[in-house]
Amino acid sequence: MLGCRGPPPMRGMRRRWGPAMADPDYQSLVFSYVRSPDQDAATPAHHPVVVVGAGPVGLAAAVDLAHQGGVRVLLLDEDERLSTGSRAICFAKRTLEIFDRLGCGDRMVAKGVGWKTGKVFFRDAPVYAFDLLPESGHERPAFINLQQYYVEGYLLDRARELPEIEIRWKNRVSGIAPDSDGVTLTVTTPEGDYRLRADWVVAADGTRSGVRALMGLESKGRVFRDRFLIADVRMSAPFPAERWFWFDPPFHPGQSVLLHRQPDDVWRIDFQLGWDADPAEERKPERVIPRIRALLGEGVDFSLLWVSVYTFACQRMERFRHGRVLFAGDAAHGVSPFGARGANSGIQDAENLAWKLALVLQGKAPERLLDSYDAERVPAADENILNSTRSTDFITPKSEASRTFRDAVLRLARDCAFARRLVNSGRLSVPATLRDSPLNTPDEEPFTGAMVPGAPITDAPMRLGDRPCWFLRQTGNAFALVHFMGADDCPPEAMCSLATGSGIPLRLLAITPAGARPPPAPRGITLIEDTEGLLAARLDARPGTTYLLRPDQHVCARWRHLDPPRVRAAMARATGHA
């Protein structure tokens, strides 16, 4: 249950969290409104970037921008608290890798409940189990379950460590006037209105985006006529850290139920209610507790922490970029909660946008680079909406024929592998492969495997000097050139020539096979040993193979031989110059 209000955190506080330091009660924190000098300025104060909304997406965008060459960010939020209740809880491997790059992934994983397996039940019998990450050799699990208020809290703590970020609570954007050179914002506070001038605005203010409404824009799509109850329950239960999904269980006949374990002995239970359910009535403890008791059985003690009833829609804006205003996360697109696609795709929006916006602000890329944000993230949203819609249609059939088909698939799935592929209890989030991105350089030589231009690069165990490490930890927040060497090779001198000239930082990573002992690398090149050969196998690499990675760790080009002119051309294309 919600705790008492604690003292507001000190403005400007910088605190580094170690493993021995206890987390605060993030749900009880109240952030004080503080008057800004901007409110007394004779003319609107100027800020390079204003991010609207201090949820997971807005916080991730602010932190990422600060990482990208120290971009100064003003973050505005109309509230004075973090989120209440668990809300988004499933964070995927790719999102955890983004959090690693932002400097807060270790806290997320240490607190979260890692999982990769799930079970599907039909009525009173198991149908089948699945494994989302059957292979080893990855630093991060397939998913963790972690309450949204922890995710926001850890991102907020990270933001406070970065001097480039200023956060203003109880500052609501009440007016917006974009033009060709920037955006003028009217901000409403407890002490009245003031105005700001921003070069760019990132609208991450959620499903009911105030920025979107002020600009007369809308999201279009399909609203699902169904209601679901979310209950956070604290209990000590013997269930494993798995995703359990029931279709038509005897304890909740005709509907579906989802169970997830969270930290702090908290369990998340989702009950399908049907469209005719009364939200106000269904939130009452006398309605919720019997449903939970029917699931758990007698003799299990539990306490009810948080309850919500929701409906949802699968929809998006037509475009995510509107001049100097860019929309991200739920402000740009929305999906059903089945499959954990909402928060994960929003964090990927923020990552996709941050490095591009930073290069534009620094004068290292033309403004048209930001058109690729639309070109890449709109198709990614469409992919999520398609999968989310299919999941919802399977979970909540709207006709007798659909229900008959679904139930037949579930019966067959117990014994037939082909039917299991048709069961859809929420196709779980996977990162978008940006195959058609205008920033990609097409392959000129044959490759096999999934690491095509546009794919997020995979991880693998490595060794840096005498220290074990992971590959993704070495790519940083910049473009990275990854060159695979033979056992007796030295890093090619051509690598060094690529590190200068463009003005865009480029990390140079030379990958050696297991057991190789090459001479010291020239200044600026990092030697990393592929200790198990997994990176080379996953990238279909042999001596001479070279990959160019974007700052968001997506592949943008690859070759069988290092050729500096081709690398420079690919860099130009990936930064909007070509």
Coordinates of C-alpha atoms in Angstrom, one line a residue:
M1 CA 0.0 0.0 0.0
L2 CA 1.1 3.5 -0.6
G3 CA 3.4 4.8 2.2
C4 CA 3.4 8.1 3.9
R5 CA 4.8 11.0 2.0
G6 CA 8.5 11.4 2.6
P7 CA 10.5 14.6 2.4
P8 CA 11.0 15.9 -1.1
P9 CA 14.4 15.2 -2.6
M10 CA 16.8 18.1 -2.6
R11 CA 17.1 20.1 -5.8
G12 CA 20.2 19.3 -7.7
M13 CA 21.0 16.3 -5.5
R14 CA 23.6 13.9 -7.0
R15 CA 23.7 10.5 -5.5
R16 CA 25.4 7.3 -6.7
W17 CA 23.7 4.1 -5.7
G18 CA 25.7 1.1 -4.7
P19 CA 24.6 -2.4 -4.0
A20 CA 24.4 -1.8 -0.2
M21 CA 22.2 1.2 -0.5
A22 CA 18.5 0.6 -0.1
D23 CA 16.0 1.9 -2.6
P24 CA 13.7 4.7 -1.5
D25 CA 10.0 4.2 -1.6
Y26 CA 9.6 5.6 -5.1
Q27 CA 5.8 5.6 -4.9
S28 CA 5.8 7.9 -1.9
L29 CA 8.3 10.5 -3.1
V30 CA 6.9 13.9 -3.7
F31 CA 9.0 16.3 -5.9
S32 CA 8.7 19.9 -4.9
Y33 CA 7.9 22.7 -7.3
V34 CA 10.8 25.1 -7.5
R35 CA 10.6 28.5 -9.1
S36 CA 13.0 28.8 -12.1
P37 CA 14.9 32.0 -13.1
D38 CA 13.3 31.5 -16.5
Q39 CA 10.0 32.6 -15.0
D40 CA 11.5 36.0 -14.3
A41 CA 13.2 36.5 -17.6
A42 CA 12.2 39.5 -19.8
T43 CA 12.2 37.3 -22.9
P44 CA 11.7 33.5 -23.2
A45 CA 14.7 31.6 -22.1
H46 CA 16.4 29.4 -24.7
H47 CA 17.0 25.7 -24.3
P48 CA 18.4 23.3 -26.9
V49 CA 16.0 20.5 -26.1
V50 CA 12.9 20.4 -24.0
V51 CA 11.5 16.9 -23.2
V52 CA 7.9 16.9 -22.0
G53 CA 7.0 14.0 -19.7
A54 CA 9.1 12.3 -17.0
G55 CA 7.9 8.8 -17.5
P56 CA 10.3 6.0 -18.7
V57 CA 10.5 7.3 -22.3
G58 CA 11.0 11.0 -21.4
L59 CA 13.6 10.1 -18.8
A60 CA 15.4 7.7 -21.1
A61 CA 15.4 10.4 -23.9
A62 CA 16.9 13.0 -21.5
V63 CA 19.6 10.7 -20.2
D64 CA 20.5 9.5 -23.7
L65 CA 20.8 13.0 -25.0
A66 CA 23.1 13.9 -22.1
H67 CA 25.2 10.9 -23.0
Q68 CA 25.4 12.0 -26.7
G69 CA 28.1 14.7 -26.4
G70 CA 26.6 16.4 -23.4
V71 CA 23.4 17.8 -24.9
R72 CA 21.7 20.1 -22.4
V73 CA 18.1 19.0 -21.7
L74 CA 15.2 20.6 -19.8
L75 CA 12.7 18.0 -18.7
L76 CA 9.2 19.2 -17.8
D77 CA 6.5 17.2 -16.0
E78 CA 3.1 18.3 -14.9
D79 CA 3.0 16.0 -11.9
E80 CA 4.9 15.8 -8.7
R81 CA 5.3 12.0 -8.4
L82 CA 6.5 8.9 -10.3
S83 CA 3.9 6.4 -11.5
T84 CA 1.7 4.6 -9.0
G85 CA 1.2 0.8 -9.2
S86 CA 3.2 -1.6 -11.3
R87 CA 1.9 -0.5 -14.7
A88 CA 4.6 -1.6 -17.3
I89 CA 6.5 -4.4 -15.7
C90 CA 8.1 -6.5 -18.5
F91 CA 11.4 -5.1 -19.8
A92 CA 13.0 -7.0 -22.6
K93 CA 16.7 -7.9 -23.2
R94 CA 17.2 -5.2 -25.8
T95 CA 15.7 -2.6 -23.4
L96 CA 18.1 -3.8 -20.7
E97 CA 21.0 -3.3 -23.1
I98 CA 19.9 0.2 -23.7
F99 CA 19.7 0.8 -19.9
D100 CA 23.3 -0.6 -19.7
R101 CA 24.4 2.0 -22.2
L102 CA 22.7 4.7 -20.2
G103 CA 24.4 3.7 -17.0
C104 CA 21.5 2.2 -15.0
G105 CA 21.1 -1.4 -16.4
D106 CA 22.9 -3.1 -13.5
R107 CA 20.4 -1.6 -11.0
M108 CA 17.4 -2.7 -13.1
V109 CA 18.7 -6.3 -13.4
A110 CA 19.7 -6.6 -9.8
K111 CA 16.3 -5.5 -8.6
G112 CA 14.2 -7.1 -11.3
V113 CA 13.0 -10.7 -11.5
G114 CA 14.7 -12.3 -14.5
W115 CA 12.8 -14.8 -16.6
K116 CA 12.8 -16.5 -20.0
T117 CA 10.2 -19.3 -19.8
G118 CA 6.4 -19.2 -19.8
K119 CA 3.5 -21.7 -19.6
V120 CA 0.2 -21.6 -21.4
F121 CA -2.9 -23.3 -19.8
F122 CA -6.3 -24.1 -21.3
R123 CA -9.0 -24.6 -18.7
D124 CA -7.5 -26.8 -16.1
A125 CA -4.6 -28.3 -18.1
P126 CA -1.2 -27.1 -19.3
V127 CA -0.9 -26.7 -23.0
Y128 CA 2.8 -26.1 -23.5
A129 CA 5.9 -24.2 -22.3
F130 CA 8.2 -21.9 -24.2
D131 CA 11.8 -20.6 -23.8
L132 CA 12.5 -17.1 -25.1
L133 CA 16.3 -17.3 -24.9
P134 CA 17.4 -20.9 -25.2
E135 CA 21.0 -20.2 -26.1
S136 CA 23.7 -19.1 -23.6
G137 CA 26.3 -16.4 -24.1
H138 CA 24.2 -13.3 -23.4
E139 CA 24.8 -10.9 -20.5
R140 CA 21.1 -10.0 -20.0
P141 CA 18.1 -12.3 -19.6
A142 CA 15.2 -12.4 -22.1
F143 CA 13.1 -10.3 -19.7
I144 CA 13.0 -8.9 -16.3
N145 CA 9.8 -8.0 -14.3
L146 CA 10.2 -4.7 -12.6
Q147 CA 7.6 -2.3 -11.5
Q148 CA 7.4 0.9 -13.5
Y149 CA 8.0 3.1 -10.5
Y150 CA 11.4 1.4 -10.0
V151 CA 12.3 1.9 -13.7
E152 CA 11.4 5.6 -13.5
G153 CA 13.2 5.9 -10.1
Y154 CA 16.4 4.4 -11.4
L155 CA 16.3 6.5 -14.6
L156 CA 15.6 9.6 -12.4
D157 CA 18.6 8.8 -10.2
R158 CA 20.7 8.5 -13.3
A159 CA 19.4 11.8 -14.6
R160 CA 20.3 13.5 -11.4
E161 CA 23.9 12.4 -11.8
L162 CA 24.2 14.2 -15.2
P163 CA 24.7 18.0 -14.9
E164 CA 23.3 18.5 -18.4
I165 CA 19.8 17.6 -17.3
E166 CA 17.4 20.0 -15.4
I167 CA 14.0 18.7 -14.2
R168 CA 11.1 20.9 -13.3
W169 CA 8.1 19.3 -11.6
K170 CA 4.6 20.8 -11.7
N171 CA 5.4 22.5 -15.0
R172 CA 2.7 21.8 -17.5
V173 CA 3.0 22.7 -21.2
S174 CA -0.2 24.7 -21.9
G175 CA 0.7 26.3 -25.2
I176 CA 3.0 25.4 -28.1
A177 CA 3.9 27.5 -31.2
P178 CA 6.4 25.7 -33.5
D179 CA 8.1 27.6 -36.4
S180 CA 10.9 26.9 -38.8
D181 CA 13.7 27.7 -36.3
G182 CA 12.3 26.3 -33.0
V183 CA 9.3 26.1 -30.7
T184 CA 7.9 28.6 -28.2
L185 CA 6.3 26.9 -25.2
T186 CA 3.9 28.3 -22.6
V187 CA 4.4 26.6 -19.3
T188 CA 1.8 26.7 -16.5
T189 CA 3.0 26.4 -12.9
P190 CA 1.5 26.9 -9.4
E191 CA 2.8 30.5 -9.6
G192 CA 1.4 31.3 -13.1
D193 CA 2.6 31.0 -16.7
Y194 CA 5.9 31.6 -18.3
R195 CA 7.4 31.1 -21.8
L196 CA 10.3 29.1 -23.1
R197 CA 12.1 28.9 -26.4
A198 CA 13.4 25.5 -27.5
D199 CA 15.3 24.4 -30.6
W200 CA 13.6 21.0 -30.4
V201 CA 10.8 19.5 -28.3
V202 CA 10.5 15.8 -27.6
A203 CA 6.9 15.0 -26.6
A204 CA 6.9 11.9 -24.3
D205 CA 3.8 12.8 -22.3
G206 CA 1.9 9.6 -22.7
T207 CA -1.3 8.3 -24.2
R208 CA -3.3 11.5 -23.5
S209 CA -0.5 13.7 -24.8
G210 CA -1.2 17.3 -24.0
V211 CA 1.4 18.4 -26.6
R212 CA -0.4 16.3 -29.3
A213 CA -3.7 17.8 -28.3
L214 CA -2.4 21.4 -28.4
M215 CA -1.1 20.9 -31.9
G216 CA -4.4 19.5 -33.1
L217 CA -3.0 16.1 -33.9
E218 CA -4.4 12.7 -33.1
S219 CA -3.7 9.0 -33.0
K220 CA -5.9 6.7 -35.1
G221 CA -6.5 3.0 -34.8
R222 CA -8.7 0.4 -33.2
V223 CA -10.2 0.5 -29.8
F224 CA -10.8 -2.9 -28.2
R225 CA -14.2 -3.4 -26.5
D226 CA -13.0 -5.3 -23.5
R227 CA -11.9 -4.5 -20.0
F228 CA -9.1 -5.9 -17.9
L229 CA -8.4 -5.8 -14.2
I230 CA -4.9 -5.4 -12.9
A231 CA -4.2 -6.4 -9.3
D232 CA -0.8 -6.1 -7.5
V233 CA -0.8 -8.6 -4.6
R234 CA 1.9 -9.1 -2.0
M235 CA 2.3 -12.7 -1.0
S236 CA 4.8 -15.5 -0.4
A237 CA 3.9 -18.0 -3.1
P238 CA 5.8 -21.1 -4.5
F239 CA 5.2 -20.2 -8.1
P240 CA 8.4 -19.9 -10.2
A241 CA 9.5 -16.7 -12.0
E242 CA 7.7 -17.6 -15.2
R243 CA 4.9 -16.1 -17.3
W244 CA 1.7 -18.0 -16.7
F245 CA -1.3 -17.4 -19.0
W246 CA -4.7 -19.2 -18.7
F247 CA -7.4 -19.4 -21.3
D248 CA -10.8 -20.1 -19.9
P249 CA -9.6 -21.4 -16.5
P250 CA -12.1 -23.0 -14.0
F251 CA -11.4 -20.2 -11.5
H252 CA -12.3 -17.5 -14.0
P253 CA -14.5 -19.2 -16.7
G254 CA -14.9 -17.8 -20.1
Q255 CA -12.1 -15.3 -19.7
S256 CA -8.3 -15.1 -19.5
V257 CA -5.8 -14.6 -16.6
L258 CA -2.1 -13.6 -16.6
L259 CA 0.3 -14.1 -13.7
H260 CA 3.8 -12.5 -13.3
R261 CA 6.1 -12.4 -10.3
Q262 CA 7.7 -9.0 -9.4
P263 CA 10.3 -7.9 -6.8
D264 CA 9.4 -7.5 -3.2
D265 CA 7.1 -10.5 -3.1
V266 CA 4.6 -8.6 -5.3
W267 CA 2.7 -10.5 -7.9
R268 CA 0.9 -9.0 -10.9
I269 CA -2.5 -10.6 -11.9
D270 CA -4.5 -9.6 -14.9
F271 CA -8.1 -10.7 -15.2
Q272 CA -10.1 -10.3 -18.4
L273 CA -13.5 -8.9 -17.4
G274 CA -15.5 -8.4 -20.6
W275 CA -16.8 -5.1 -22.1
D276 CA -19.9 -5.0 -19.9
A277 CA -18.0 -4.9 -16.6
D278 CA -18.5 -1.8 -14.5
P279 CA -15.0 -0.3 -13.9
A280 CA -16.0 1.4 -10.7
E281 CA -17.5 -1.8 -9.2
E282 CA -14.7 -4.1 -10.3
R283 CA -12.1 -2.0 -8.5
K284 CA -13.7 -2.5 -5.2
P285 CA -11.9 -5.0 -2.8
E286 CA -15.0 -7.0 -2.3
R287 CA -15.0 -7.7 -6.1
V288 CA -11.2 -8.2 -6.5
I289 CA -10.4 -10.4 -3.5
P290 CA -12.7 -13.2 -4.4
R291 CA -11.2 -13.4 -7.9
I292 CA -7.7 -13.6 -6.4
R293 CA -8.8 -16.2 -3.8
A294 CA -10.3 -18.4 -6.6
L295 CA -6.9 -18.3 -8.4
L296 CA -4.8 -19.0 -5.3
G297 CA -7.1 -21.2 -3.3
E298 CA -7.8 -21.2 0.4
G299 CA -5.0 -20.8 2.9
V300 CA -2.8 -18.4 0.9
D301 CA -2.3 -15.1 2.7
F302 CA -2.1 -12.0 0.5
S303 CA -2.5 -8.3 0.7
L304 CA -4.0 -6.2 -2.1
L305 CA -1.6 -3.3 -3.0
W306 CA -3.0 -1.7 -6.1
V307 CA -5.9 -2.2 -8.5
S308 CA -6.7 -0.7 -11.9
V309 CA -9.3 -1.4 -14.6
Y310 CA -8.3 -0.5 -18.1
T311 CA -9.3 -0.7 -21.8
F312 CA -6.8 -0.1 -24.6
A313 CA -6.4 0.7 -28.2
C314 CA -3.9 -0.2 -30.9
Q315 CA -3.2 3.2 -32.6
R316 CA -0.6 5.6 -33.7
M317 CA 0.0 9.1 -35.1
E318 CA 0.4 9.4 -38.8
R319 CA 3.8 10.9 -38.4
F320 CA 6.1 11.1 -35.4
R321 CA 8.0 14.1 -36.5
H322 CA 6.2 17.4 -36.9
G323 CA 8.9 20.0 -37.8
R324 CA 10.7 20.8 -34.6
V325 CA 8.4 18.6 -32.4
L326 CA 9.1 14.9 -32.2
F327 CA 6.7 12.4 -30.5
A328 CA 7.9 9.2 -28.7
G329 CA 6.4 6.4 -26.7
D330 CA 2.7 6.3 -25.9
A331 CA 2.3 9.9 -27.2
A332 CA 3.1 8.6 -30.7
H333 CA 1.7 5.1 -30.6
G334 CA -0.2 2.7 -28.3
V335 CA -0.7 -1.1 -28.1
S336 CA -2.4 -3.6 -25.9
P337 CA -0.4 -4.7 -22.8
F338 CA -0.1 -8.3 -24.1
G339 CA 3.4 -8.8 -25.3
A340 CA 5.1 -6.0 -23.3
R341 CA 5.4 -3.9 -26.4
G342 CA 4.5 -0.5 -25.1
A343 CA 7.3 0.6 -22.8
N344 CA 9.9 -1.4 -24.6
S345 CA 9.1 0.2 -28.0
G346 CA 9.0 3.6 -26.3
I347 CA 12.5 3.2 -24.9
Q348 CA 13.6 2.2 -28.4
D349 CA 12.0 5.4 -29.8
A350 CA 14.1 7.4 -27.3
E351 CA 17.3 5.6 -28.3
N352 CA 16.6 6.0 -32.0
L353 CA 16.0 9.7 -31.6
A354 CA 18.7 10.8 -29.2
W355 CA 21.8 10.2 -31.2
K356 CA 20.3 11.7 -34.3
L357 CA 19.1 14.8 -32.5
A358 CA 22.5 15.2 -30.8
L359 CA 24.3 15.2 -34.1
V360 CA 21.9 17.7 -35.6
L361 CA 22.3 20.0 -32.6
Q362 CA 26.1 19.7 -32.8
G363 CA 26.1 20.7 -36.5
K364 CA 27.5 17.3 -37.4
A365 CA 24.5 16.1 -39.4
P366 CA 21.8 17.9 -41.5
E367 CA 18.3 18.3 -40.1
R368 CA 17.0 15.8 -42.6
L369 CA 18.6 13.0 -40.5
L370 CA 15.6 13.4 -38.2
D371 CA 13.3 12.3 -41.1
S372 CA 14.8 8.9 -40.6
Y373 CA 13.2 8.8 -37.1
D374 CA 9.8 8.6 -38.9
A375 CA 11.2 6.3 -41.5
E376 CA 12.4 3.8 -38.9
R377 CA 10.0 4.1 -35.9
V378 CA 6.7 4.3 -37.8
P379 CA 7.2 0.8 -39.4
A380 CA 8.4 -0.4 -36.0
A381 CA 5.2 0.8 -34.4
D382 CA 3.2 -0.8 -37.2
E383 CA 4.9 -4.1 -36.5
N384 CA 4.0 -3.8 -32.8
I385 CA 0.4 -2.8 -33.5
L386 CA 0.0 -5.8 -35.9
N387 CA 1.3 -8.3 -33.4
S388 CA -0.6 -6.7 -30.5
T389 CA -3.8 -6.7 -32.5
R390 CA -3.4 -10.4 -33.4
S391 CA -2.7 -11.2 -29.8
T392 CA -5.7 -9.4 -28.6
D393 CA -8.0 -11.0 -31.2
F394 CA -6.8 -14.5 -30.1
I395 CA -7.1 -13.7 -26.4
T396 CA -10.5 -12.0 -26.7
P397 CA -12.4 -13.6 -29.6
K398 CA -15.4 -11.5 -30.7
S399 CA -17.4 -14.2 -32.4
E400 CA -18.4 -17.8 -31.8
A401 CA -16.4 -19.0 -34.8
S402 CA -13.3 -17.2 -33.6
R403 CA -13.7 -18.8 -30.1
T404 CA -14.2 -22.3 -31.7
F405 CA -11.0 -21.8 -33.8
R406 CA -9.0 -20.6 -30.8
D407 CA -10.1 -23.5 -28.5
A408 CA -9.4 -26.0 -31.2
V409 CA -5.8 -24.6 -31.6
L410 CA -5.3 -24.8 -27.8
R411 CA -6.5 -28.4 -27.7
L412 CA -4.2 -29.4 -30.6
A413 CA -1.2 -27.5 -29.1
R414 CA -0.9 -30.0 -26.3
D415 CA 0.4 -32.6 -28.7
C416 CA 1.1 -30.9 -32.0
A417 CA 4.1 -28.5 -32.5
F418 CA 2.5 -26.8 -35.5
A419 CA -0.5 -25.7 -33.4
R420 CA 1.7 -24.1 -30.7
R421 CA 2.9 -21.6 -33.3
L422 CA -0.7 -20.5 -33.7
V423 CA -1.3 -20.0 -29.9
N424 CA -1.0 -16.2 -29.2
S425 CA -1.1 -15.3 -25.6
G426 CA 0.8 -12.1 -26.4
R427 CA 3.7 -12.3 -28.9
L428 CA 6.4 -11.0 -26.7
S429 CA 8.4 -7.9 -27.5
V430 CA 11.3 -8.2 -29.9
P431 CA 13.4 -5.3 -31.1
A432 CA 12.7 -3.9 -34.6
T433 CA 15.0 -4.8 -37.4
L434 CA 15.1 -1.6 -39.5
R435 CA 15.6 -3.4 -42.8
D436 CA 14.3 -0.6 -45.1
S437 CA 16.0 2.3 -43.3
P438 CA 17.5 4.9 -45.6
L439 CA 20.5 5.0 -43.3
N440 CA 21.5 1.4 -44.2
T441 CA 24.2 0.5 -46.7
P442 CA 23.1 -2.6 -48.6
D443 CA 25.3 -5.7 -48.5
E444 CA 27.6 -6.1 -51.5
E445 CA 28.9 -9.6 -50.4
P446 CA 26.9 -12.6 -49.2
F447 CA 26.3 -13.0 -45.4
T448 CA 24.2 -15.4 -43.4
G449 CA 22.4 -14.9 -40.1
A450 CA 20.2 -12.3 -38.5
M451 CA 22.7 -9.4 -38.3
V452 CA 21.6 -7.7 -41.4
P453 CA 21.9 -3.9 -41.9
G454 CA 19.2 -2.4 -39.7
A455 CA 19.4 -5.2 -37.0
P456 CA 20.4 -4.4 -33.4
I457 CA 23.7 -6.0 -32.9
T458 CA 23.9 -9.1 -30.7
D459 CA 26.0 -9.5 -27.6
A460 CA 28.7 -12.1 -26.8
P461 CA 31.2 -12.8 -24.0
M462 CA 34.6 -11.3 -24.7
R463 CA 37.9 -10.5 -23.0
L464 CA 39.5 -7.1 -22.7
G465 CA 43.1 -7.5 -21.7
D466 CA 42.9 -9.9 -18.7
R467 CA 39.3 -8.9 -17.8
P468 CA 36.2 -10.8 -19.0
C469 CA 33.7 -8.4 -20.5
W470 CA 30.7 -8.3 -22.9
F471 CA 30.8 -7.0 -26.4
L472 CA 27.9 -4.5 -26.2
R473 CA 29.6 -2.8 -23.2
Q474 CA 32.5 -1.8 -25.6
T475 CA 30.5 0.0 -28.3
G476 CA 29.7 3.1 -26.2
N477 CA 27.5 5.9 -27.4
A478 CA 29.2 6.5 -30.7
F479 CA 29.6 4.9 -34.1
A480 CA 31.7 1.8 -33.8
L481 CA 33.8 0.0 -36.4
V482 CA 34.2 -3.7 -35.6
H483 CA 37.0 -5.4 -37.5
F484 CA 37.6 -9.2 -37.2
M485 CA 41.3 -10.3 -37.3
G486 CA 43.0 -13.6 -37.9
A487 CA 45.2 -15.3 -35.3
D488 CA 48.4 -13.8 -36.6
D489 CA 47.0 -10.4 -37.8
C490 CA 47.8 -6.9 -36.6
P491 CA 45.1 -4.2 -36.6
P492 CA 45.1 -2.7 -40.1
E493 CA 46.6 0.8 -40.3
A494 CA 43.6 1.9 -42.3
M495 CA 41.5 1.7 -39.1
C496 CA 43.3 4.6 -37.6
S497 CA 42.8 6.8 -40.7
L498 CA 39.0 6.4 -40.2
A499 CA 39.0 7.9 -36.7
T500 CA 39.6 11.4 -37.9
G501 CA 38.2 13.7 -40.6
S502 CA 34.5 13.4 -40.3
G503 CA 34.1 15.1 -36.9
I504 CA 31.9 12.3 -35.8
P505 CA 33.3 10.1 -33.0
L506 CA 34.1 6.5 -34.2
R507 CA 35.2 3.8 -31.8
L508 CA 37.6 1.3 -33.3
L509 CA 37.3 -2.3 -32.1
A510 CA 39.6 -5.0 -33.4
I511 CA 38.3 -8.5 -32.6
T512 CA 40.8 -11.3 -32.1
P513 CA 40.1 -15.0 -32.1
A514 CA 40.3 -17.0 -28.9
G515 CA 43.8 -17.5 -27.7
A516 CA 45.4 -15.1 -30.1
R517 CA 48.2 -12.8 -28.7
P518 CA 48.6 -10.0 -31.2
P519 CA 51.1 -7.2 -30.6
P520 CA 49.8 -4.0 -28.9
A521 CA 47.3 -2.1 -31.0
P522 CA 48.0 1.3 -32.3
R523 CA 46.6 4.2 -30.3
G524 CA 42.9 4.5 -30.6
I525 CA 42.2 0.9 -31.4
T526 CA 40.7 -1.4 -28.7
L527 CA 41.7 -5.1 -28.9
I528 CA 39.0 -7.5 -27.7
E529 CA 39.2 -11.3 -27.6
D530 CA 36.3 -13.3 -28.8
T531 CA 36.8 -15.9 -26.1
E532 CA 34.2 -18.4 -27.2
G533 CA 34.0 -17.5 -30.9
L534 CA 30.3 -16.6 -30.4
L535 CA 30.6 -13.0 -31.8
A536 CA 32.2 -14.2 -35.0
A537 CA 29.6 -17.0 -35.3
R538 CA 26.6 -14.7 -34.7
L539 CA 27.9 -12.1 -37.1
D540 CA 29.0 -14.7 -39.8
A541 CA 32.5 -13.1 -39.5
R542 CA 35.9 -14.3 -40.8
P543 CA 39.2 -12.5 -40.8
G544 CA 38.7 -9.2 -42.6
T545 CA 35.0 -8.9 -41.9
T546 CA 34.0 -5.4 -40.8
Y547 CA 30.8 -4.1 -39.3
L548 CA 29.8 -0.5 -38.9
L549 CA 27.5 0.1 -35.9
R550 CA 25.4 3.2 -35.2
P551 CA 25.4 4.8 -31.7
D552 CA 22.1 2.9 -31.0
Q553 CA 24.0 -0.4 -31.6
H554 CA 22.1 -1.1 -34.9
V555 CA 24.1 -2.4 -37.9
C556 CA 24.3 0.1 -40.7
A557 CA 26.8 -1.6 -42.9
R558 CA 29.1 -4.7 -43.2
W559 CA 31.8 -5.9 -45.6
R560 CA 34.1 -8.8 -46.1
H561 CA 37.1 -6.6 -46.3
L562 CA 38.0 -3.2 -44.7
D563 CA 37.8 -0.5 -47.3
P564 CA 38.1 3.1 -45.9
P565 CA 36.3 4.8 -48.8
R566 CA 33.3 2.5 -48.4
V567 CA 33.3 3.0 -44.6
R568 CA 33.3 6.8 -45.1
A569 CA 30.5 6.5 -47.6
A570 CA 28.5 4.4 -45.1
M571 CA 29.1 6.9 -42.3
A572 CA 27.9 9.7 -44.6
R573 CA 24.8 7.8 -45.4
A574 CA 24.1 6.9 -41.8
T575 CA 24.3 10.5 -40.7
G576 CA 22.0 11.9 -43.4
H577 CA 24.8 13.4 -45.6
A578 CA 24.3 11.1 -48.5

